[in-house]
Short mmCIF file of C-alpha atoms in Angstrom, two decimals:
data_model
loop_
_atom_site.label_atom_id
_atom_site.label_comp_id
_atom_site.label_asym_id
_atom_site.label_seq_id
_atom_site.Cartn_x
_atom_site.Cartn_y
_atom_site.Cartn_z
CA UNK W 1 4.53 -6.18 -2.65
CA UNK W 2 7.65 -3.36 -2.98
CA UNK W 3 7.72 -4.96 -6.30
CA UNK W 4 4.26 -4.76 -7.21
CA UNK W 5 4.04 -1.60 -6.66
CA UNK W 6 7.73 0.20 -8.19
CA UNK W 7 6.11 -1.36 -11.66
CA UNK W 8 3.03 -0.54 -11.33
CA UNK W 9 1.62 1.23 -14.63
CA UNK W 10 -1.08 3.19 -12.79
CA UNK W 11 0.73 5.19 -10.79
CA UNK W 12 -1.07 8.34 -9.34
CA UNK W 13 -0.11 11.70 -10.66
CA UNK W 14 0.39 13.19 -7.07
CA UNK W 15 3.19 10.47 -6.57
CA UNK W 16 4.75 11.83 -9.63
CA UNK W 17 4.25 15.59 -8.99
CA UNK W 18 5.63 14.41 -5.31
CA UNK W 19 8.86 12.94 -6.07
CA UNK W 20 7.39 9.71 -4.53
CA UNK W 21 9.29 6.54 -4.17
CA UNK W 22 8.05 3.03 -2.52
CA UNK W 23 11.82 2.24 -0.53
CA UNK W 24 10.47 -0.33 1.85
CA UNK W 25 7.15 -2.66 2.97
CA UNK W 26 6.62 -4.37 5.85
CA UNK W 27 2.96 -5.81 5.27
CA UNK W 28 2.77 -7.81 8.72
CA UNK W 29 3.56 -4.65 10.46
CA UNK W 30 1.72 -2.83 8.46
CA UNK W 31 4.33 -0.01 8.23
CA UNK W 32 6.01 1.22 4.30
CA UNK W 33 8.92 3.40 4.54
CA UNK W 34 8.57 6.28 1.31
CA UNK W 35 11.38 8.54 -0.18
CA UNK W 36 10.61 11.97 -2.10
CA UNK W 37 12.65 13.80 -4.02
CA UNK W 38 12.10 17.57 -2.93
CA UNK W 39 11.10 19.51 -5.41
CA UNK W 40 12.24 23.42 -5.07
CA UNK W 41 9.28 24.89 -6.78
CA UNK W 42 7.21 23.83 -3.25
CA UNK W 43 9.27 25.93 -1.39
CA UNK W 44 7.77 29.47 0.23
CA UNK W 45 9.96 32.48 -0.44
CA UNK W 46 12.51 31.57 2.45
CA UNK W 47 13.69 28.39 0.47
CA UNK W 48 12.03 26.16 2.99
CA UNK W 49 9.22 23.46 1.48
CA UNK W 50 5.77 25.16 1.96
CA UNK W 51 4.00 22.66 5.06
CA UNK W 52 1.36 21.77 2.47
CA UNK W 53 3.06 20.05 0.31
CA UNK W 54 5.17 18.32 3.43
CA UNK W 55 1.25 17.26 4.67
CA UNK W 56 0.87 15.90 1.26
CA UNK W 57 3.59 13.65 1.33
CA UNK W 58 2.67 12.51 4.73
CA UNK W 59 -0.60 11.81 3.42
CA UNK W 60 0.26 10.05 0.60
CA UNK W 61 2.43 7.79 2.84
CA UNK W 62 -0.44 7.06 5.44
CA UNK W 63 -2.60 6.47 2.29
CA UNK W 64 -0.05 4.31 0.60
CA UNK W 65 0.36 2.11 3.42
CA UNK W 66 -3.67 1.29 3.99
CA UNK W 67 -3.33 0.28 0.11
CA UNK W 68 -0.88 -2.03 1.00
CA UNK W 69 -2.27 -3.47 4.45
CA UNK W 70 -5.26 -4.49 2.65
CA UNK W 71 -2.99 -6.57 -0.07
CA UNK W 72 -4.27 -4.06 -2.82
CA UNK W 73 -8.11 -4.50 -2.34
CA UNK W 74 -9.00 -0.82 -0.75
CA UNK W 75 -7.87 2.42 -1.09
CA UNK W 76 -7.95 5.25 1.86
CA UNK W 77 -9.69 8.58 1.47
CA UNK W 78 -8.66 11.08 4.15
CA UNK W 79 -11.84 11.87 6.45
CA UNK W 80 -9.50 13.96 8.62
CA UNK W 81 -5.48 14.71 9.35
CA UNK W 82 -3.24 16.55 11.47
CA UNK W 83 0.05 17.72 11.04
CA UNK W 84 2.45 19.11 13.34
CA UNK W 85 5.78 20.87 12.01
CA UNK W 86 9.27 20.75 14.09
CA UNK W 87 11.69 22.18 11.35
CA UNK W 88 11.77 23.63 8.03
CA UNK W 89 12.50 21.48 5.24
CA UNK W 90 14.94 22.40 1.98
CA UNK W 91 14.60 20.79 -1.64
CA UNK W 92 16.82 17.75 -1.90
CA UNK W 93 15.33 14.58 -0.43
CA UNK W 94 13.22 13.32 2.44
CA UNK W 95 11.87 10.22 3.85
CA UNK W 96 8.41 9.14 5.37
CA UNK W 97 7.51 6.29 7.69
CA UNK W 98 3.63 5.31 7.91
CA UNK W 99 2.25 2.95 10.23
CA UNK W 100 -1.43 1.92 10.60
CA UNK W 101 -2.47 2.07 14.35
CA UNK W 102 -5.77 -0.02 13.53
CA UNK W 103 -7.15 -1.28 10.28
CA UNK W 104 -11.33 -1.56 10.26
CA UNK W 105 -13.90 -2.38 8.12
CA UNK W 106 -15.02 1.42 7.90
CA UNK W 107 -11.85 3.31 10.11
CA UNK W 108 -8.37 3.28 9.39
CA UNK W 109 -6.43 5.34 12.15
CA UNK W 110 -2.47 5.99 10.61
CA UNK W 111 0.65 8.03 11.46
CA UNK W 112 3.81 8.84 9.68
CA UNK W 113 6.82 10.89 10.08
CA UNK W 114 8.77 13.05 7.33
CA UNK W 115 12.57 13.05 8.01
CA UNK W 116 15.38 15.43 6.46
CA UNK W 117 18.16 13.63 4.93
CA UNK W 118 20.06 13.53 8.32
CA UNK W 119 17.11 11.44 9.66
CA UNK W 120 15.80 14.41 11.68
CA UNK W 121 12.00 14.53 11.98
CA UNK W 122 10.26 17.57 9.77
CA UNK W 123 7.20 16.96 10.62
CA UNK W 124 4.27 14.11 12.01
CA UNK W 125 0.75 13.26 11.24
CA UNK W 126 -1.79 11.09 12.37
CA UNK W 127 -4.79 10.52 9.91
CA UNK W 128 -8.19 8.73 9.91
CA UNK W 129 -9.60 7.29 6.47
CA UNK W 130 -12.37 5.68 5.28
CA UNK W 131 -11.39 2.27 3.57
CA UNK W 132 -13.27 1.36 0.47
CA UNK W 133 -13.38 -0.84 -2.46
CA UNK W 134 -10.60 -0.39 -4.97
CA UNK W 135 -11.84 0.89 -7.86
CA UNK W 136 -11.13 4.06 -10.47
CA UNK W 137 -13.84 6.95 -11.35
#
């Protein structure tokens, strides 16, 4: 599946725009482990990443790893996310962990954590989607 996905061809502009990288996939567990490469034109005038774009790549983690529990067959619109912040992050690289709490046929319920590169949590979400029908508009 890691494979699958590092050469895929339709890659999502927000992965790109993100920095995004697939580093790990545990399918059974239904957890993915996702590196980003910080850029420093997200960052607020202090130098520290603006929390939006932090949310974003928690997002795009949860998201990433409904794809991937349902072997490739849904995707995961966001009906609703929260995100708390513990510490400012700088440009350079980060890390996310997403886990699905419980996969439905209408609800997924997701979490993830963004760490700094000395493994100390940024920030955590938890996230509900909607699971649908792969398909492109």
């Amino acid at each position: 599946m890691l494979a699958r996905f590092r050469n895929s061809k339709k890659r999502p502009p927000c992965s790109d725009t993100l920095g995004m990288e697939l580093l790990a996939v545990d399918q059974d567990a239904m957890t993915i482990r996702m590196g980003f490469d910080v850029s420093a034109s997200f960052s607020n005038p202090t130098g520290a990443i603006q929390g939006g774009f932090l949310t974003a790549m928690l997002d795009e983690a949860m998201s990433t790893c409904c794809i991937i529990a349902s072997n490739v067959t849904m995707t995961a619109p966001t009906l609703e996310l929260k995100t708390s912040y513990m510490r400012p992050l700088f440009p350079g690289r980060a890390e996310a962990v997403a886990r699905i709490l419980k996969f439905g046929k209408s609800t997924a319920f997701m979490e993830a954590e963004l760490l700094d590169p000395e493994g100390r949590m940024v920030a955590k979400a938890s996230a509900t989607a909607a699971p649908k029908p792969f398909k492109r508009f």
